[in-house]
Amino acid sequence: MNIKKSIIALISSLTCFSCYSSENKITSESKNTNKTPKNILILMAMQEEANPFIEKLNLKKEEKLSLLYRNKYYSGNINGNHVYLLLNGKKGNTDYVGSEATVISLVLGIEKFKPDILINVGTAGALTKSGIKIGDILNISESYYLDRNIPIPDYKIYSEGHFKANLLDNKTEKHKICSSLSFVTKENINNKMESLGCEVFDMEAASFSFISSEANKKFYIIKGVTDYVDGEFNAVAFQNNFKIVINKLAEYVKNKLENIDLN
């Protein structure tokens, strides 16, 4: 008799567990379905940097962003969110790298796509003593202007930048980046990088951060390291590293966008 009661109790508990699991699954699916899709704008400077992203994210080429400028963009969906990949554009074989093209692109992109989230992705250099390795993918926590100098006390922060970014991966190490108008740095510039606490160098992050902050948008900066800025620049080594890094960048960002909650 006790055995019979035990079997009945076990069957009842399993049935209840099954119902509970089904309810949980339905609730979970309902939550996912009810999530408001985000508009994600990814800004990149160079077409070659962007090609792996276009392929891995299965993005579609769209019309020009503006009749007046050379910017172009691609669009697609990932994890239920709308993704727009915006490029600064190019003239002939020359990509429009640097701050001016970045500002134009981002202002136009924000006005057109009304993004909830902005992401700047690209390649960068690092200081040798930082311990950062070629090929490392970095989450940037703060960006600075490297070669902008206004020696007036009230303009110190404006001159240097001090823009704080969000992190796609909160468990990763944080890194500060300095942005310059020049591709290759000089000794006095490297010294300023150290004084600002920067370990990483690029040409766009600070301008991207300035516009993002002014627009009151949530923004992220992801950089892949191709070379050391305090060593002799080697064009052949840079190109070889560049090809490896841009693929790692695309895979990293794709994985993050597929697996994190951006709400």
mmCIF file of C-alpha atoms in Angstrom:
data_model
loop_
_atom_site.group_PDB
_atom_site.id
_atom_site.type_symbol
_atom_site.label_atom_id
_atom_site.label_comp_id
_atom_site.label_asym_id
_atom_site.label_seq_id
_atom_site.Cartn_x
_atom_site.Cartn_y
_atom_site.Cartn_z
ATOM 1 C CA MET A 1 0.000 0.000 0.000
ATOM 2 C CA ASN A 2 2.806 2.403 0.936
ATOM 3 C CA ILE A 3 4.615 1.511 -2.292
ATOM 4 C CA LYS A 4 1.466 2.297 -4.307
ATOM 5 C CA LYS A 5 1.096 5.687 -2.571
ATOM 6 C CA SER A 6 4.771 6.455 -3.225
ATOM 7 C CA ILE A 7 4.408 5.704 -6.953
ATOM 8 C CA ILE A 8 1.311 7.921 -7.202
ATOM 9 C CA ALA A 9 3.130 10.741 -5.372
ATOM 10 C CA LEU A 10 6.152 10.420 -7.690
ATOM 11 C CA ILE A 11 3.969 10.518 -10.814
ATOM 12 C CA SER A 12 2.173 13.612 -9.479
ATOM 13 C CA SER A 13 5.433 15.419 -8.737
ATOM 14 C CA LEU A 14 6.832 14.615 -12.207
ATOM 15 C CA THR A 15 3.633 15.883 -13.805
ATOM 16 C CA CYS A 16 3.833 19.121 -11.820
ATOM 17 C CA PHE A 17 7.519 19.538 -12.728
ATOM 18 C CA SER A 18 6.647 19.039 -16.403
ATOM 19 C CA CYS A 19 3.931 21.695 -16.147
ATOM 20 C CA TYR A 20 6.322 24.053 -14.361
ATOM 21 C CA SER A 21 9.013 23.529 -17.010
ATOM 22 C CA SER A 22 6.507 24.161 -19.810
ATOM 23 C CA GLU A 23 5.281 27.331 -18.120
ATOM 24 C CA ASN A 24 8.850 28.521 -17.654
ATOM 25 C CA LYS A 25 9.649 27.823 -21.310
ATOM 26 C CA ILE A 26 6.557 29.696 -22.472
ATOM 27 C CA THR A 27 7.362 32.622 -20.163
ATOM 28 C CA SER A 28 10.981 32.711 -21.396
ATOM 29 C CA GLU A 29 9.912 32.590 -25.028
ATOM 30 C CA SER A 30 7.329 35.274 -24.342
ATOM 31 C CA LYS A 31 10.000 37.521 -22.796
ATOM 32 C CA ASN A 32 12.293 37.027 -25.797
ATOM 33 C CA THR A 33 9.420 37.723 -28.187
ATOM 34 C CA ASN A 34 8.429 40.864 -26.290
ATOM 35 C CA LYS A 35 11.929 42.373 -26.325
ATOM 36 C CA THR A 36 12.051 45.643 -28.212
ATOM 37 C CA PRO A 37 14.556 45.329 -31.085
ATOM 38 C CA LYS A 38 17.564 47.603 -30.764
ATOM 39 C CA ASN A 39 19.072 49.692 -33.552
ATOM 40 C CA ILE A 40 22.819 49.023 -33.442
ATOM 41 C CA LEU A 41 25.137 51.266 -35.447
ATOM 42 C CA ILE A 42 28.675 49.972 -36.020
ATOM 43 C CA LEU A 43 31.123 52.552 -37.330
ATOM 44 C CA MET A 44 34.324 51.507 -39.110
ATOM 45 C CA ALA A 45 36.877 53.567 -41.012
ATOM 46 C CA MET A 46 38.122 51.169 -43.696
ATOM 47 C CA GLN A 47 36.416 48.934 -46.245
ATOM 48 C CA GLU A 48 38.998 46.183 -45.726
ATOM 49 C CA GLU A 49 38.340 46.238 -41.975
ATOM 50 C CA ALA A 50 34.621 45.903 -42.656
ATOM 51 C CA ASN A 51 34.661 43.056 -45.227
ATOM 52 C CA PRO A 52 34.813 40.208 -42.651
ATOM 53 C CA PHE A 53 31.913 41.817 -40.748
ATOM 54 C CA ILE A 54 29.817 42.043 -43.894
ATOM 55 C CA GLU A 55 30.413 38.355 -44.560
ATOM 56 C CA LYS A 56 30.055 37.001 -41.000
ATOM 57 C CA LEU A 57 27.013 39.122 -40.132
ATOM 58 C CA ASN A 58 25.459 38.509 -43.566
ATOM 59 C CA LEU A 59 24.927 42.225 -44.170
ATOM 60 C CA LYS A 60 23.305 43.668 -47.255
ATOM 61 C CA LYS A 61 24.786 46.601 -49.166
ATOM 62 C CA GLU A 62 22.526 49.664 -49.172
ATOM 63 C CA GLU A 63 22.466 52.974 -51.010
ATOM 64 C CA LYS A 64 24.806 55.841 -50.128
ATOM 65 C CA LEU A 65 24.071 57.480 -46.810
ATOM 66 C CA SER A 66 24.217 60.982 -48.264
ATOM 67 C CA LEU A 67 24.500 62.535 -51.727
ATOM 68 C CA LEU A 68 27.053 65.024 -50.391
ATOM 69 C CA TYR A 69 29.517 62.614 -48.760
ATOM 70 C CA ARG A 70 31.205 59.301 -49.547
ATOM 71 C CA ASN A 71 29.843 57.317 -46.596
ATOM 72 C CA LYS A 72 28.132 54.022 -47.344
ATOM 73 C CA TYR A 73 26.418 51.444 -45.198
ATOM 74 C CA TYR A 74 25.268 47.836 -44.906
ATOM 75 C CA SER A 75 22.337 46.447 -42.929
ATOM 76 C CA GLY A 76 21.141 43.193 -41.394
ATOM 77 C CA ASN A 77 19.745 41.552 -38.262
ATOM 78 C CA ILE A 78 21.397 39.736 -35.388
ATOM 79 C CA ASN A 79 19.732 38.262 -32.307
ATOM 80 C CA GLY A 80 16.525 40.126 -33.157
ATOM 81 C CA ASN A 81 18.244 43.520 -33.405
ATOM 82 C CA HIS A 82 18.735 45.761 -36.447
ATOM 83 C CA VAL A 83 22.407 46.213 -37.362
ATOM 84 C CA TYR A 84 23.791 49.016 -39.528
ATOM 85 C CA LEU A 85 27.465 48.973 -40.504
ATOM 86 C CA LEU A 86 28.580 52.448 -41.522
ATOM 87 C CA LEU A 87 31.831 53.234 -43.350
ATOM 88 C CA ASN A 88 33.593 56.585 -43.629
ATOM 89 C CA GLY A 89 33.962 56.028 -47.380
ATOM 90 C CA LYS A 90 36.966 56.233 -49.676
ATOM 91 C CA LYS A 91 38.341 58.050 -52.714
ATOM 92 C CA GLY A 92 40.107 55.739 -55.136
ATOM 93 C CA ASN A 93 42.245 53.429 -52.985
ATOM 94 C CA THR A 94 42.299 55.843 -50.041
ATOM 95 C CA ASP A 95 40.025 55.115 -47.084
ATOM 96 C CA TYR A 96 38.795 58.141 -45.188
ATOM 97 C CA VAL A 97 40.420 57.381 -41.838
ATOM 98 C CA GLY A 98 40.682 59.887 -39.014
ATOM 99 C CA SER A 99 38.574 62.266 -36.974
ATOM 100 C CA GLU A 100 36.935 64.483 -39.614
ATOM 101 C CA ALA A 101 35.436 61.604 -41.604
ATOM 102 C CA THR A 102 34.382 59.885 -38.373
ATOM 103 C CA VAL A 103 32.461 62.958 -37.191
ATOM 104 C CA ILE A 104 30.651 63.293 -40.541
ATOM 105 C CA SER A 105 29.760 59.586 -40.603
ATOM 106 C CA LEU A 106 28.476 59.417 -37.058
ATOM 107 C CA VAL A 107 26.355 62.568 -37.206
ATOM 108 C CA LEU A 108 24.712 61.374 -40.429
ATOM 109 C CA GLY A 109 24.301 57.834 -39.044
ATOM 110 C CA ILE A 110 22.685 58.967 -35.794
ATOM 111 C CA GLU A 111 20.230 61.192 -37.637
ATOM 112 C CA LYS A 112 19.274 58.484 -40.151
ATOM 113 C CA PHE A 113 19.178 55.288 -38.063
ATOM 114 C CA LYS A 114 18.224 56.658 -34.612
ATOM 115 C CA PRO A 115 20.527 54.056 -32.996
ATOM 116 C CA ASP A 116 20.132 52.870 -29.416
ATOM 117 C CA ILE A 117 23.715 51.640 -29.313
ATOM 118 C CA LEU A 118 26.884 52.798 -31.076
ATOM 119 C CA ILE A 119 29.978 50.639 -31.578
ATOM 120 C CA ASN A 120 33.303 51.752 -33.008
ATOM 121 C CA VAL A 121 35.333 48.802 -34.281
ATOM 122 C CA GLY A 122 38.785 48.957 -35.817
ATOM 123 C CA THR A 123 42.484 48.230 -35.657
ATOM 124 C CA ALA A 124 44.928 49.972 -33.335
ATOM 125 C CA GLY A 125 48.522 50.062 -32.142
ATOM 126 C CA ALA A 126 49.790 49.535 -28.594
ATOM 127 C CA LEU A 127 52.761 50.532 -26.468
ATOM 128 C CA THR A 128 55.349 47.755 -26.145
ATOM 129 C CA LYS A 129 55.611 48.058 -22.362
ATOM 130 C CA SER A 130 51.837 47.651 -21.973
ATOM 131 C CA GLY A 131 52.110 43.865 -22.238
ATOM 132 C CA ILE A 132 49.411 43.857 -24.912
ATOM 133 C CA LYS A 133 50.084 41.325 -27.674
ATOM 134 C CA ILE A 134 49.640 41.619 -31.421
ATOM 135 C CA GLY A 135 46.239 40.128 -32.227
ATOM 136 C CA ASP A 136 44.642 40.981 -28.857
ATOM 137 C CA ILE A 137 41.034 42.188 -29.025
ATOM 138 C CA LEU A 138 40.475 44.976 -26.498
ATOM 139 C CA ASN A 139 37.457 46.566 -24.832
ATOM 140 C CA ILE A 140 38.216 50.279 -24.508
ATOM 141 C CA SER A 141 36.957 51.932 -21.331
ATOM 142 C CA GLU A 142 38.138 55.503 -21.928
ATOM 143 C CA SER A 143 39.402 57.595 -24.856
ATOM 144 C CA TYR A 144 41.519 60.738 -25.158
ATOM 145 C CA TYR A 145 42.722 63.190 -27.800
ATOM 146 C CA LEU A 146 46.439 62.701 -28.190
ATOM 147 C CA ASP A 147 47.675 65.692 -30.177
ATOM 148 C CA ARG A 148 45.097 68.345 -29.285
ATOM 149 C CA ASN A 149 46.533 70.891 -26.891
ATOM 150 C CA ILE A 150 44.732 73.949 -25.503
ATOM 151 C CA PRO A 151 46.890 75.268 -22.620
ATOM 152 C CA ILE A 152 44.064 77.077 -20.814
ATOM 153 C CA PRO A 153 42.878 75.611 -17.465
ATOM 154 C CA ASP A 154 39.157 75.726 -18.312
ATOM 155 C CA TYR A 155 39.859 73.808 -21.549
ATOM 156 C CA LYS A 156 41.974 70.990 -20.102
ATOM 157 C CA ILE A 157 39.265 68.279 -20.051
ATOM 158 C CA TYR A 158 37.801 69.437 -23.374
ATOM 159 C CA SER A 159 41.278 69.392 -24.888
ATOM 160 C CA GLU A 160 42.137 65.896 -23.639
ATOM 161 C CA GLY A 161 38.741 64.194 -23.994
ATOM 162 C CA HIS A 162 38.321 61.825 -21.018
ATOM 163 C CA PHE A 163 35.370 60.014 -22.682
ATOM 164 C CA LYS A 164 34.127 56.934 -20.821
ATOM 165 C CA ALA A 165 32.805 54.017 -22.910
ATOM 166 C CA ASN A 166 30.698 50.986 -21.988
ATOM 167 C CA LEU A 167 32.125 47.450 -22.161
ATOM 168 C CA LEU A 168 30.766 44.611 -24.307
ATOM 169 C CA ASP A 169 32.482 42.256 -21.865
ATOM 170 C CA ASN A 170 32.496 43.415 -18.233
ATOM 171 C CA LYS A 171 34.821 40.582 -17.221
ATOM 172 C CA THR A 172 37.605 41.659 -19.560
ATOM 173 C CA GLU A 173 40.501 43.979 -18.752
ATOM 174 C CA LYS A 174 39.852 47.683 -19.367
ATOM 175 C CA HIS A 175 42.088 49.728 -21.669
ATOM 176 C CA LYS A 176 42.485 53.427 -22.398
ATOM 177 C CA ILE A 177 43.040 54.670 -25.938
ATOM 178 C CA CYS A 178 44.555 57.865 -27.331
ATOM 179 C CA SER A 179 43.511 59.105 -30.775
ATOM 180 C CA SER A 180 45.756 61.109 -33.075
ATOM 181 C CA LEU A 181 45.564 62.782 -36.477
ATOM 182 C CA SER A 182 48.809 60.969 -37.364
ATOM 183 C CA PHE A 183 49.113 57.270 -38.168
ATOM 184 C CA VAL A 184 52.633 56.885 -36.784
ATOM 185 C CA THR A 185 53.502 58.453 -33.428
ATOM 186 C CA LYS A 186 56.662 60.232 -32.337
ATOM 187 C CA GLU A 187 58.591 59.973 -29.072
ATOM 188 C CA ASN A 188 57.000 63.047 -27.483
ATOM 189 C CA ILE A 189 53.560 61.709 -28.441
ATOM 190 C CA ASN A 190 54.326 58.356 -26.817
ATOM 191 C CA ASN A 191 55.290 60.214 -23.650
ATOM 192 C CA LYS A 192 51.926 61.977 -23.669
ATOM 193 C CA MET A 193 50.171 58.621 -24.125
ATOM 194 C CA GLU A 194 51.838 57.421 -20.946
ATOM 195 C CA SER A 195 50.940 60.607 -19.050
ATOM 196 C CA LEU A 196 47.268 60.112 -19.991
ATOM 197 C CA GLY A 197 47.401 56.445 -19.048
ATOM 198 C CA CYS A 198 46.834 55.224 -22.618
ATOM 199 C CA GLU A 199 48.156 51.852 -23.740
ATOM 200 C CA VAL A 200 46.462 51.862 -27.139
ATOM 201 C CA PHE A 201 46.571 54.228 -30.130
ATOM 202 C CA ASP A 202 44.202 54.887 -33.055
ATOM 203 C CA MET A 203 42.810 57.713 -35.204
ATOM 204 C CA GLU A 204 39.042 57.628 -34.581
ATOM 205 C CA ALA A 205 37.987 56.587 -31.061
ATOM 206 C CA ALA A 206 38.071 60.005 -29.373
ATOM 207 C CA SER A 207 36.039 61.729 -32.113
ATOM 208 C CA PHE A 208 33.593 58.821 -32.122
ATOM 209 C CA SER A 209 33.281 59.164 -28.331
ATOM 210 C CA PHE A 210 32.759 62.928 -28.523
ATOM 211 C CA ILE A 211 29.824 62.668 -30.947
ATOM 212 C CA SER A 212 28.347 59.674 -29.078
ATOM 213 C CA SER A 213 28.502 61.586 -25.796
ATOM 214 C CA GLU A 214 27.014 64.737 -27.297
ATOM 215 C CA ALA A 215 24.140 62.643 -28.704
ATOM 216 C CA ASN A 216 23.692 61.016 -25.273
ATOM 217 C CA LYS A 217 24.044 57.522 -26.762
ATOM 218 C CA LYS A 218 25.338 54.334 -25.160
ATOM 219 C CA PHE A 219 28.593 53.481 -26.917
ATOM 220 C CA TYR A 220 31.297 50.828 -27.073
ATOM 221 C CA ILE A 221 34.808 50.755 -28.557
ATOM 222 C CA ILE A 222 36.452 47.498 -29.668
ATOM 223 C CA LYS A 223 39.988 47.491 -31.059
ATOM 224 C CA GLY A 224 42.266 44.786 -32.462
ATOM 225 C CA VAL A 225 46.024 45.323 -32.075
ATOM 226 C CA THR A 226 48.123 45.192 -35.258
ATOM 227 C CA ASP A 227 51.454 46.769 -34.230
ATOM 228 C CA TYR A 228 53.466 48.635 -31.597
ATOM 229 C CA VAL A 229 53.447 52.410 -31.930
ATOM 230 C CA ASP A 230 56.708 52.937 -30.036
ATOM 231 C CA GLY A 231 58.711 50.713 -32.415
ATOM 232 C CA GLU A 232 59.789 51.067 -36.035
ATOM 233 C CA PHE A 233 56.812 50.832 -38.363
ATOM 234 C CA ASN A 234 57.035 47.837 -40.698
ATOM 235 C CA ALA A 235 54.469 48.041 -43.514
ATOM 236 C CA VAL A 236 54.756 44.347 -44.491
ATOM 237 C CA ALA A 237 54.352 43.080 -40.915
ATOM 238 C CA PHE A 238 51.480 45.507 -40.390
ATOM 239 C CA GLN A 239 49.585 44.210 -43.429
ATOM 240 C CA ASN A 240 50.058 40.586 -42.362
ATOM 241 C CA ASN A 241 48.857 41.336 -38.829
ATOM 242 C CA PHE A 242 45.998 43.438 -40.187
ATOM 243 C CA LYS A 243 44.491 40.543 -42.154
ATOM 244 C CA ILE A 244 44.527 38.277 -39.102
ATOM 245 C CA VAL A 245 43.167 40.908 -36.703
ATOM 246 C CA ILE A 246 40.198 42.057 -38.796
ATOM 247 C CA ASN A 247 38.880 38.477 -38.920
ATOM 248 C CA LYS A 248 39.314 38.080 -35.155
ATOM 249 C CA LEU A 249 37.496 41.379 -34.617
ATOM 250 C CA ALA A 250 34.543 40.306 -36.747
ATOM 251 C CA GLU A 251 34.243 36.961 -34.961
ATOM 252 C CA TYR A 252 34.518 38.586 -31.525
ATOM 253 C CA VAL A 253 31.875 41.261 -32.130
ATOM 254 C CA LYS A 254 29.510 38.789 -33.841
ATOM 255 C CA ASN A 255 29.755 36.467 -30.835
ATOM 256 C CA LYS A 256 29.073 39.295 -28.380
ATOM 257 C CA LEU A 257 26.073 40.605 -30.305
ATOM 258 C CA GLU A 258 24.609 37.109 -30.505
ATOM 259 C CA ASN A 259 25.046 36.315 -26.817
ATOM 260 C CA ILE A 260 24.625 39.420 -24.677
ATOM 261 C CA ASP A 261 21.520 41.295 -23.551
ATOM 262 C CA LEU A 262 21.786 44.863 -24.839
ATOM 263 C CA ASN A 263 18.668 46.095 -23.020
#
